[in-house]
Coordinates of C-alpha atoms and ligand atoms in Angstrom, one line a residue:
M1 CA 3.7 74.6 -68.7
T2 CA 7.4 75.4 -68.1
R3 CA 8.5 74.7 -64.6
P4 CA 9.9 77.3 -62.1
D5 CA 12.9 75.0 -62.0
T6 CA 15.3 77.3 -60.3
H7 CA 14.2 75.8 -57.0
P8 CA 13.3 72.1 -56.7
L9 CA 10.7 72.6 -54.1
L10 CA 8.7 75.0 -56.3
S11 CA 8.9 72.7 -59.3
A12 CA 7.6 69.7 -57.3
L13 CA 4.8 71.8 -55.8
L14 CA 3.5 73.0 -59.1
T15 CA 3.4 69.3 -60.3
E16 CA 1.5 68.5 -57.2
V17 CA -1.0 71.4 -57.6
E18 CA -1.7 70.3 -61.2
Q19 CA -2.3 66.7 -60.1
R20 CA -4.5 67.5 -57.1
N21 CA -6.5 70.1 -58.9
P22 CA -7.2 68.7 -62.3
A23 CA -9.0 70.7 -65.0
Q24 CA -8.4 74.1 -63.3
P25 CA -6.0 75.8 -65.8
E26 CA -6.6 79.3 -64.5
F27 CA -5.7 78.2 -61.0
H28 CA -2.5 76.5 -62.3
Q29 CA -1.6 79.6 -64.2
A30 CA -2.0 81.9 -61.1
V31 CA 0.0 79.5 -59.0
H32 CA 2.7 79.1 -61.6
E33 CA 3.1 82.9 -61.9
V34 CA 3.6 83.2 -58.1
L35 CA 5.9 80.2 -57.7
E36 CA 8.0 81.4 -60.6
S37 CA 8.9 84.5 -58.6
L38 CA 9.6 82.9 -55.3
A39 CA 12.9 81.1 -56.0
P40 CA 15.2 84.0 -54.9
V41 CA 13.4 84.5 -51.6
L42 CA 13.5 80.8 -50.7
V43 CA 17.2 80.7 -51.4
E44 CA 17.9 83.9 -49.4
R45 CA 15.6 83.1 -46.6
P46 CA 15.6 79.3 -46.4
H47 CA 13.2 79.1 -43.4
Y48 CA 10.4 79.8 -45.9
A49 CA 11.2 76.5 -47.6
E50 CA 10.6 74.6 -44.5
P51 CA 8.2 71.6 -45.0
G52 CA 4.6 72.5 -45.2
L53 CA 4.6 76.3 -45.5
V54 CA 4.2 76.8 -49.3
E55 CA 2.1 73.6 -49.4
R56 CA -0.4 75.1 -46.9
L57 CA -0.5 78.4 -48.9
L58 CA -1.5 76.5 -52.0
E59 CA -4.4 74.7 -50.3
P60 CA -7.6 76.8 -49.5
E61 CA -8.5 76.7 -45.8
R62 CA -12.1 76.0 -46.9
Q63 CA -14.0 75.4 -50.2
I64 CA -17.8 75.8 -50.2
I65 CA -20.0 74.8 -53.2
F66 CA -23.7 75.1 -53.0
R67 CA -26.9 74.9 -55.0
V68 CA -28.7 78.1 -55.8
P69 CA -32.3 77.5 -56.9
W70 CA -34.5 80.4 -57.9
Q71 CA -37.6 81.2 -60.0
D72 CA -37.5 83.2 -63.2
D73 CA -40.2 85.6 -64.3
Q74 CA -42.0 82.8 -66.1
G75 CA -42.2 80.8 -62.9
R76 CA -39.6 78.2 -64.1
V77 CA -37.1 76.9 -61.5
Q78 CA -33.5 77.7 -62.4
V79 CA -30.6 76.0 -60.7
N80 CA -27.2 77.7 -60.5
R81 CA -24.0 76.7 -58.6
G82 CA -22.6 79.0 -55.9
F83 CA -19.0 79.1 -54.6
R84 CA -17.0 80.6 -51.8
I85 CA -13.3 79.9 -51.5
E86 CA -11.9 80.9 -48.1
F87 CA -8.3 80.7 -49.1
N88 CA -6.2 82.2 -46.3
S89 CA -7.0 84.1 -43.1
A90 CA -3.5 84.5 -41.6
L91 CA -3.7 88.3 -42.0
G92 CA -7.4 88.9 -41.3
P93 CA -10.9 87.8 -42.3
Y94 CA -11.3 86.4 -45.8
K95 CA -11.9 89.2 -48.1
G96 CA -12.7 89.2 -51.9
G97 CA -15.5 89.7 -54.3
L98 CA -18.3 87.7 -55.7
R99 CA -18.4 87.1 -59.5
F100 CA -21.7 86.3 -61.3
H101 CA -20.8 85.1 -64.9
P102 CA -21.6 82.0 -66.8
S103 CA -17.9 81.1 -67.0
V104 CA -17.5 80.8 -63.2
N105 CA -16.3 77.4 -62.0
L106 CA -14.2 76.1 -59.1
G107 CA -10.9 76.7 -60.9
I108 CA -11.8 80.4 -61.7
V109 CA -12.8 81.1 -58.2
K110 CA -9.7 79.5 -56.8
F111 CA -7.4 81.5 -59.1
L112 CA -9.1 84.6 -58.0
G113 CA -8.9 83.7 -54.3
F114 CA -5.3 82.8 -54.6
E115 CA -4.4 86.1 -56.2
Q116 CA -6.4 87.8 -53.6
I117 CA -4.2 86.6 -50.7
F118 CA -1.2 88.4 -52.1
K119 CA -3.1 91.5 -53.2
N120 CA -4.7 91.9 -49.8
A121 CA -1.3 91.4 -48.1
L122 CA 0.2 94.2 -50.2
T123 CA -2.4 96.7 -49.0
G124 CA -1.1 96.3 -45.5
L125 CA -4.6 96.5 -44.1
G126 CA -5.2 93.2 -42.2
I127 CA -7.4 91.2 -44.6
G128 CA -7.1 87.6 -45.7
G129 CA -7.9 86.2 -49.1
G130 CA -11.1 84.8 -50.4
K131 CA -13.4 84.8 -53.5
G132 CA -16.8 83.5 -54.6
G133 CA -19.5 83.7 -57.1
S134 CA -21.8 81.8 -59.3
D135 CA -22.3 80.7 -62.9
F136 CA -25.5 82.9 -62.9
D137 CA -25.6 85.3 -65.8
P138 CA -27.3 88.6 -64.9
H139 CA -27.3 89.8 -68.6
G140 CA -30.9 90.1 -69.8
R141 CA -32.4 89.2 -66.4
S142 CA -35.0 91.5 -64.9
D143 CA -34.4 93.3 -61.6
A144 CA -36.8 91.0 -60.0
E145 CA -35.0 87.9 -61.2
V146 CA -31.6 89.3 -60.1
M147 CA -33.2 90.0 -56.7
R148 CA -34.6 86.5 -56.3
F149 CA -31.3 85.0 -57.4
C150 CA -29.3 87.1 -54.9
Q151 CA -31.7 86.2 -52.1
S152 CA -31.3 82.5 -52.8
F153 CA -27.5 82.8 -53.0
M154 CA -27.3 84.7 -49.7
T155 CA -29.7 82.2 -48.0
E156 CA -26.9 79.7 -48.1
L157 CA -23.9 82.0 -48.1
Q158 CA -25.0 83.8 -44.9
R159 CA -24.0 80.8 -42.7
H160 CA -20.4 81.1 -43.8
I161 CA -19.7 84.8 -43.7
G162 CA -19.6 87.6 -41.0
E163 CA -17.7 90.8 -40.3
H164 CA -15.0 88.9 -38.4
T165 CA -15.0 85.8 -40.6
D166 CA -15.4 86.5 -44.3
V167 CA -16.4 89.7 -46.0
P168 CA -17.5 89.5 -49.7
A169 CA -17.8 92.4 -52.2
G170 CA -18.5 92.9 -55.9
D171 CA -16.7 91.7 -59.0
I172 CA -17.8 90.9 -62.6
G173 CA -21.6 91.0 -62.6
V174 CA -21.9 92.1 -59.0
G175 CA -22.3 95.9 -58.5
G176 CA -24.3 98.1 -56.2
R177 CA -27.6 96.6 -57.1
E178 CA -26.6 93.0 -56.3
I179 CA -24.8 94.1 -53.1
G180 CA -28.0 95.8 -52.0
Y181 CA -30.1 92.6 -52.5
L182 CA -27.5 90.4 -50.9
F183 CA -27.2 92.7 -47.8
G184 CA -31.0 92.9 -47.5
Q185 CA -31.3 89.2 -47.4
Y186 CA -28.4 88.8 -44.9
R187 CA -30.0 91.4 -42.6
R188 CA -33.3 89.6 -42.8
I189 CA -32.1 86.1 -42.1
T190 CA -29.6 87.0 -39.3
N191 CA -31.7 89.8 -37.8
R192 CA -28.5 91.8 -37.3
W193 CA -27.4 95.2 -38.7
E194 CA -23.9 94.0 -39.4
A195 CA -22.6 96.6 -41.9
G196 CA -19.1 95.1 -42.0
V197 CA -20.3 91.8 -43.5
L198 CA -20.3 93.1 -47.1
T199 CA -18.5 96.0 -48.8
G200 CA -19.5 98.1 -51.8
K201 CA -22.7 99.1 -50.0
G202 CA -24.7 102.2 -50.9
T203 CA -23.3 105.3 -49.2
T204 CA -26.5 106.0 -47.3
W205 CA -26.4 102.6 -45.5
G206 CA -22.8 101.9 -44.7
G207 CA -20.9 102.2 -48.0
S208 CA -17.7 104.1 -48.3
A209 CA -17.2 107.1 -50.6
I210 CA -15.0 106.2 -53.6
R211 CA -15.5 102.4 -53.3
P212 CA -17.1 102.1 -56.8
E213 CA -14.3 104.3 -58.2
A214 CA -11.4 102.7 -56.2
T215 CA -10.2 99.9 -58.5
G216 CA -10.1 102.0 -61.6
Y217 CA -8.7 105.1 -59.9
G218 CA -6.1 103.0 -58.1
N219 CA -4.9 101.3 -61.3
V220 CA -4.4 104.7 -63.0
L221 CA -2.5 105.9 -59.9
F222 CA -0.3 102.8 -60.2
A223 CA 0.3 103.4 -63.9
A224 CA 1.2 107.0 -63.1
A225 CA 3.6 105.9 -60.4
M226 CA 5.3 103.5 -62.9
L227 CA 5.6 106.4 -65.4
R228 CA 7.0 108.7 -62.8
E229 CA 9.7 106.2 -62.2
R230 CA 10.7 106.7 -65.8
G231 CA 10.6 110.5 -65.6
E232 CA 7.2 110.9 -67.3
D233 CA 3.6 111.5 -66.3
L234 CA 0.1 110.7 -67.7
E235 CA -0.5 114.2 -69.1
G236 CA -1.1 114.0 -72.8
Q237 CA -0.7 110.2 -73.1
T238 CA -3.1 108.2 -75.1
A239 CA -4.6 105.1 -73.5
V240 CA -6.5 101.9 -74.5
V241 CA -8.9 100.5 -71.9
S242 CA -10.8 97.3 -72.3
G243 CA -14.1 96.6 -70.7
S244 CA -16.9 99.0 -69.9
G245 CA -17.9 97.9 -66.4
N246 CA -17.1 99.2 -63.0
V247 CA -13.3 99.1 -63.3
A248 CA -13.1 100.4 -66.9
L249 CA -15.5 103.2 -66.3
Y250 CA -13.6 104.7 -63.4
T251 CA -10.3 104.0 -65.1
I252 CA -11.4 106.2 -68.0
E253 CA -12.7 108.9 -65.5
K254 CA -9.3 109.1 -63.7
L255 CA -7.3 109.1 -66.9
I256 CA -9.2 112.1 -68.1
A257 CA -8.8 113.8 -64.7
L258 CA -5.0 113.3 -65.0
G259 CA -4.9 114.8 -68.5
A260 CA -4.6 111.5 -70.5
N261 CA -6.8 110.6 -73.4
P262 CA -8.6 107.2 -73.2
L263 CA -9.5 106.2 -76.7
T264 CA -11.4 102.9 -76.2
C265 CA -13.8 100.8 -74.2
S266 CA -15.3 97.3 -75.0
D267 CA -17.6 94.5 -74.0
S268 CA -17.9 90.9 -74.9
G269 CA -19.5 92.0 -78.3
G270 CA -16.7 94.3 -79.6
Y271 CA -15.0 97.6 -78.9
V272 CA -15.4 101.3 -79.5
I273 CA -12.7 103.7 -80.6
D274 CA -13.4 107.4 -80.0
E275 CA -10.9 109.7 -81.7
K276 CA -12.0 112.6 -79.4
G277 CA -11.5 110.4 -76.3
I278 CA -14.3 108.6 -74.5
D279 CA -17.1 110.7 -73.1
V280 CA -17.3 109.2 -69.7
A281 CA -20.7 110.7 -68.7
L282 CA -22.3 109.2 -71.8
L283 CA -20.7 105.8 -71.2
Q284 CA -21.8 105.9 -67.6
Q285 CA -25.4 106.8 -68.5
I286 CA -25.5 103.9 -71.0
K287 CA -23.8 101.3 -68.8
E288 CA -24.9 102.1 -65.3
V289 CA -28.3 103.7 -65.8
E290 CA -29.6 102.0 -69.0
R291 CA -27.6 98.8 -68.7
G292 CA -26.8 99.1 -72.4
R293 CA -23.9 98.0 -74.6
V294 CA -20.8 99.9 -76.0
S295 CA -22.4 99.7 -79.4
D296 CA -25.1 102.1 -78.1
Y297 CA -22.3 104.5 -77.1
A298 CA -21.0 104.6 -80.7
E299 CA -24.4 105.2 -82.1
R300 CA -25.1 108.1 -79.8
R301 CA -21.7 109.7 -79.6
G302 CA -21.5 111.0 -83.2
S303 CA -18.8 110.9 -85.9
S304 CA -15.8 110.7 -83.6
A305 CA -16.7 107.1 -82.4
R306 CA -16.8 103.9 -84.3
Y307 CA -17.9 100.4 -83.1
V308 CA -15.8 97.4 -84.2
P309 CA -17.8 94.2 -83.6
G310 CA -15.7 91.3 -82.4
G311 CA -12.5 93.4 -82.4
R312 CA -10.0 94.0 -79.7
V313 CA -8.8 97.3 -78.3
W314 CA -5.1 96.3 -78.4
D315 CA -5.0 97.0 -82.1
V316 CA -5.4 100.7 -81.4
P317 CA -2.0 102.4 -81.0
A318 CA -1.6 104.1 -77.6
D319 CA 1.0 104.9 -74.9
V320 CA -0.7 103.2 -72.1
A321 CA -2.8 99.9 -72.0
L322 CA -5.1 99.1 -69.1
P323 CA -6.9 95.8 -69.5
S324 CA -10.0 96.0 -67.3
A325 CA -12.4 93.3 -68.5
T326 CA -11.4 89.7 -67.7
Q327 CA -8.7 87.0 -67.4
N328 CA -6.5 86.1 -70.4
E329 CA -7.9 88.9 -72.6
L330 CA -4.4 90.1 -73.6
D331 CA -2.6 87.4 -75.5
A332 CA 0.9 87.2 -77.1
D333 CA -0.4 88.5 -80.4
A334 CA -2.0 91.5 -78.8
A335 CA 1.1 92.1 -76.7
A336 CA 3.3 92.1 -79.9
T337 CA 0.9 94.6 -81.5
L338 CA 1.0 96.9 -78.5
I339 CA 4.8 96.8 -78.4
Q340 CA 5.1 97.4 -82.1
N341 CA 2.8 100.5 -81.6
G342 CA 5.2 101.8 -78.9
V343 CA 3.2 101.1 -75.7
K344 CA 5.1 102.4 -72.6
V345 CA 3.0 101.0 -69.8
V346 CA 0.6 98.0 -69.3
S347 CA -1.2 98.0 -66.0
E348 CA -3.8 95.3 -65.1
G349 CA -7.2 96.6 -63.8
A350 CA -8.6 93.1 -64.3
N351 CA -7.4 90.0 -62.6
M352 CA -4.8 88.1 -64.6
P353 CA -5.9 89.6 -68.0
T354 CA -2.4 89.0 -69.5
T355 CA -1.4 85.5 -70.6
P356 CA 2.0 84.2 -69.5
D357 CA 3.4 84.5 -73.1
A358 CA 2.1 88.0 -73.4
L359 CA 3.7 88.9 -70.1
H360 CA 7.1 87.6 -71.1
L361 CA 7.0 89.6 -74.4
I362 CA 6.0 92.8 -72.5
Q363 CA 8.8 92.4 -70.0
Q364 CA 11.4 91.5 -72.6
A365 CA 10.5 94.7 -74.5
G366 CA 11.2 96.7 -71.4
V367 CA 7.6 98.0 -71.1
A368 CA 6.6 98.8 -67.5
F369 CA 4.1 96.2 -66.4
G370 CA 1.8 96.5 -63.3
P371 CA 0.4 93.1 -62.2
G372 CA -3.2 93.1 -61.1
K373 CA -2.4 91.9 -57.6
A374 CA -0.7 95.3 -57.1
A375 CA -2.2 97.6 -59.6
N376 CA -5.9 96.8 -59.0
A377 CA -5.6 96.5 -55.2
G378 CA -7.2 99.9 -54.7
G379 CA -10.7 98.3 -54.8
V380 CA -10.1 95.9 -51.9
A381 CA -8.1 98.6 -50.1
V382 CA -11.1 100.9 -50.0
S383 CA -13.2 98.0 -49.0
A384 CA -11.0 97.6 -46.0
L385 CA -11.4 101.3 -45.3
E386 CA -15.2 100.7 -45.6
M387 CA -14.9 98.0 -42.9
S388 CA -13.0 100.5 -40.7
Q389 CA -15.7 103.1 -41.1
N390 CA -18.4 100.5 -40.3
H391 CA -16.6 99.4 -37.1
A392 CA -16.4 103.0 -36.0
R393 CA -20.0 103.8 -37.2
T394 CA -18.7 106.8 -39.1
A395 CA -18.4 107.9 -42.7
W396 CA -15.3 109.6 -44.1
T397 CA -15.4 112.4 -46.7
R398 CA -14.7 111.7 -50.3
E399 CA -11.4 113.7 -50.0
R400 CA -10.2 111.7 -47.0
V401 CA -10.8 108.3 -48.7
E402 CA -9.2 109.5 -52.0
D403 CA -6.2 110.7 -50.1
E404 CA -5.9 107.4 -48.3
L405 CA -6.3 105.5 -51.7
T406 CA -3.6 107.6 -53.3
Q407 CA -1.2 107.0 -50.3
I408 CA -2.0 103.2 -50.4
M409 CA -1.4 102.9 -54.2
N410 CA 1.9 104.9 -53.9
D411 CA 3.0 102.6 -51.0
I412 CA 2.2 99.5 -52.9
H413 CA 4.1 100.8 -55.9
R414 CA 7.1 101.6 -53.7
T415 CA 6.9 98.2 -51.9
C416 CA 6.9 96.3 -55.2
H417 CA 9.6 98.4 -56.8
D418 CA 11.9 98.2 -53.8
T419 CA 11.3 94.4 -53.3
A420 CA 12.2 93.8 -56.9
D421 CA 15.4 95.8 -56.5
R422 CA 16.2 93.9 -53.3
Y423 CA 15.9 90.5 -55.0
G424 CA 17.9 91.5 -58.1
A425 CA 15.0 92.1 -60.5
P426 CA 14.9 95.9 -60.9
G427 CA 11.8 97.2 -62.6
D428 CA 10.1 93.8 -62.4
Y429 CA 6.8 94.6 -60.5
V430 CA 5.6 91.0 -60.9
T431 CA 8.5 89.7 -58.9
G432 CA 8.2 92.6 -56.4
A433 CA 4.5 92.1 -55.9
N434 CA 4.7 88.3 -55.5
I435 CA 7.6 88.3 -53.1
A436 CA 6.4 91.2 -51.0
G437 CA 2.9 89.7 -50.7
F438 CA 4.3 86.3 -50.0
E439 CA 6.6 87.5 -47.2
R440 CA 3.8 89.2 -45.3
V441 CA 1.5 86.1 -45.4
A442 CA 4.3 83.6 -44.9
D443 CA 5.6 85.4 -41.8
A444 CA 2.1 85.5 -40.3
M445 CA 1.5 81.8 -41.1
L446 CA 4.8 80.8 -39.5
E447 CA 4.1 82.7 -36.3
Q448 CA 0.6 81.2 -36.0
G449 CA 1.8 77.6 -36.2
V450 CA 0.6 74.6 -38.3
I451 CA -3.1 75.2 -38.9
Ligands
NDP1 P1 -18.2 94.4 -64.5 O1 -19.1 93.3 -64.5 O2 -18.6 95.7 -64.0 O3 -17.6 94.6 -66.0 C1 -17.0 93.6 -66.7 C2 -16.6 94.1 -68.1 O4 -15.8 93.2 -68.7 C3 -17.9 94.2 -69.0 O5 -17.6 95.3 -69.9 C4 -17.9 92.9 -69.6 O6 -18.6 92.9 -70.9 C5 -16.5 92.6 -69.8 N1 -16.3 91.1 -69.8 C6 -16.5 90.3 -68.8 N2 -16.2 89.0 -69.1 C7 -15.8 89.1 -70.4 C8 -15.4 88.1 -71.3 N3 -15.3 86.8 -70.9 N4 -15.0 88.5 -72.5 C9 -15.1 89.8 -72.9 N5 -15.5 90.8 -72.1 C10 -15.8 90.4 -70.8 O7 -16.9 93.9 -63.7 P2 -15.7 94.7 -63.1 O8 -15.4 96.0 -63.9 O9 -16.0 94.8 -61.6 O10 -14.5 93.7 -63.2 C11 -13.6 93.7 -64.3 C12 -12.3 93.0 -64.0 O11 -11.6 93.7 -62.9 C13 -12.4 91.6 -63.5 O12 -11.2 90.9 -63.9 C14 -12.4 91.7 -62.0 O13 -12.0 90.5 -61.4 C15 -11.4 92.8 -61.8 N6 -11.4 93.5 -60.5 C16 -12.6 94.1 -60.1 C17 -12.6 94.8 -58.9 C18 -13.8 95.6 -58.4 O14 -13.6 96.3 -57.5 N7 -14.9 95.5 -59.1 C19 -11.4 94.8 -58.0 C20 -10.2 94.2 -58.6 C21 -10.3 93.6 -59.8 P3 -20.1 92.1 -71.0 O15 -21.0 93.0 -70.3 O16 -20.3 92.0 -72.5 O17 -19.9 90.8 -70.3

């Protein structure tokens, strides 16, 4: 990996992180991307380079790993591994989702938790950074199996979380169904109605309006703000979206609402291209109600849609690209294809979906690029609004939450844009997001002493 060698402290720290955290390439990648941006701020404001500050930021406050035993429908005992990384609580209780996917390991959860610190800081809403999950794969499992797994997972996790301590939410493989089972078990064990301990709850029992939609809607609002900066809007633009889960679904919905034409969606088996634009109601029925695949969408949609097994959405020419599935899904080859096809904006709905090589190509080509820690912050922002509603024992209207989300995304865009300008990197939202997030957390850490 090339070193952020513009500042000797940062270069030394990256070497140390790699040595102390072996075999965690995604964590190294996430740290590298942030450290690479910080040189100008350490030069201009040298008190941030004081011994121990960045070192503390790179070390999670607490790392929890636990066994999750459960019985499948055949009565066999299955054993999974659970994780919760409580990375940084300088700005508020740890906050970040739970991911259930077979690829989950310590390095993945640490990269996600590290990103979450800066993302949450950018929202300005008083939430620290954390993340968790398990290598459990919900695909193909019955509702009863998912419930037993969630109950076992929460039986251990409950001792570490709380509305003032650590507040998990959903991520890959964890949606409304899983949050329901997790909350039920938390309530049973603790004998407390503590609504603020989890977000993404059902709206009849403490959930916020717009929480399921917030990440996808927020990313589209961020992409629209980047386009506005270039004197354009989303009306009439074509878009490629990857994924077909929570984030992808509501990205597609918002694109349509703003007059754009989303042409694709995907899952780990392949992708769909729909010349007429994705029919979001059909996709939602298949994914959320029937828990089906995008190949089912192509079969039922008729002649406008085609399923491409094993392919990638980045081969479809479009004005806007919104990766919304998983980390490192958009590599240099895909970036080169997007650029060749005239893409104007790439905005990350997923966390770290763009590889470092792809990012450099996109930035060199002058394409507007929204990094996930800014562009997909709408989800955690509305989670924080859910916590506020829970504290006040009230429920805001859909309109109010959507107005707040729009304001927050525009503020994050402005903060990243202006911070990049201030540090001599106009139009570079990666630098802007990393520095602005860092300044907020670093100031709080310095004021709170060496802990
Ligand atoms: P979901 O589980 O709802 O959907 C995930 C989608 O991505 C599915 O279509 C899934 O396909 C696909 N996918 C997952 N892993 C892979 C893989 N290894 N290769 C190919 N496709 C894959 O998750 P979300 O929509 O909630 O999350 C998507 C991304 O957005 C993640 O990076 C997450 O961290 C990020 N994010 C989510 C937020 C939220 O509020 N939910 C907030 C901020 C970021 P398949 O079913 O075949 O696995």
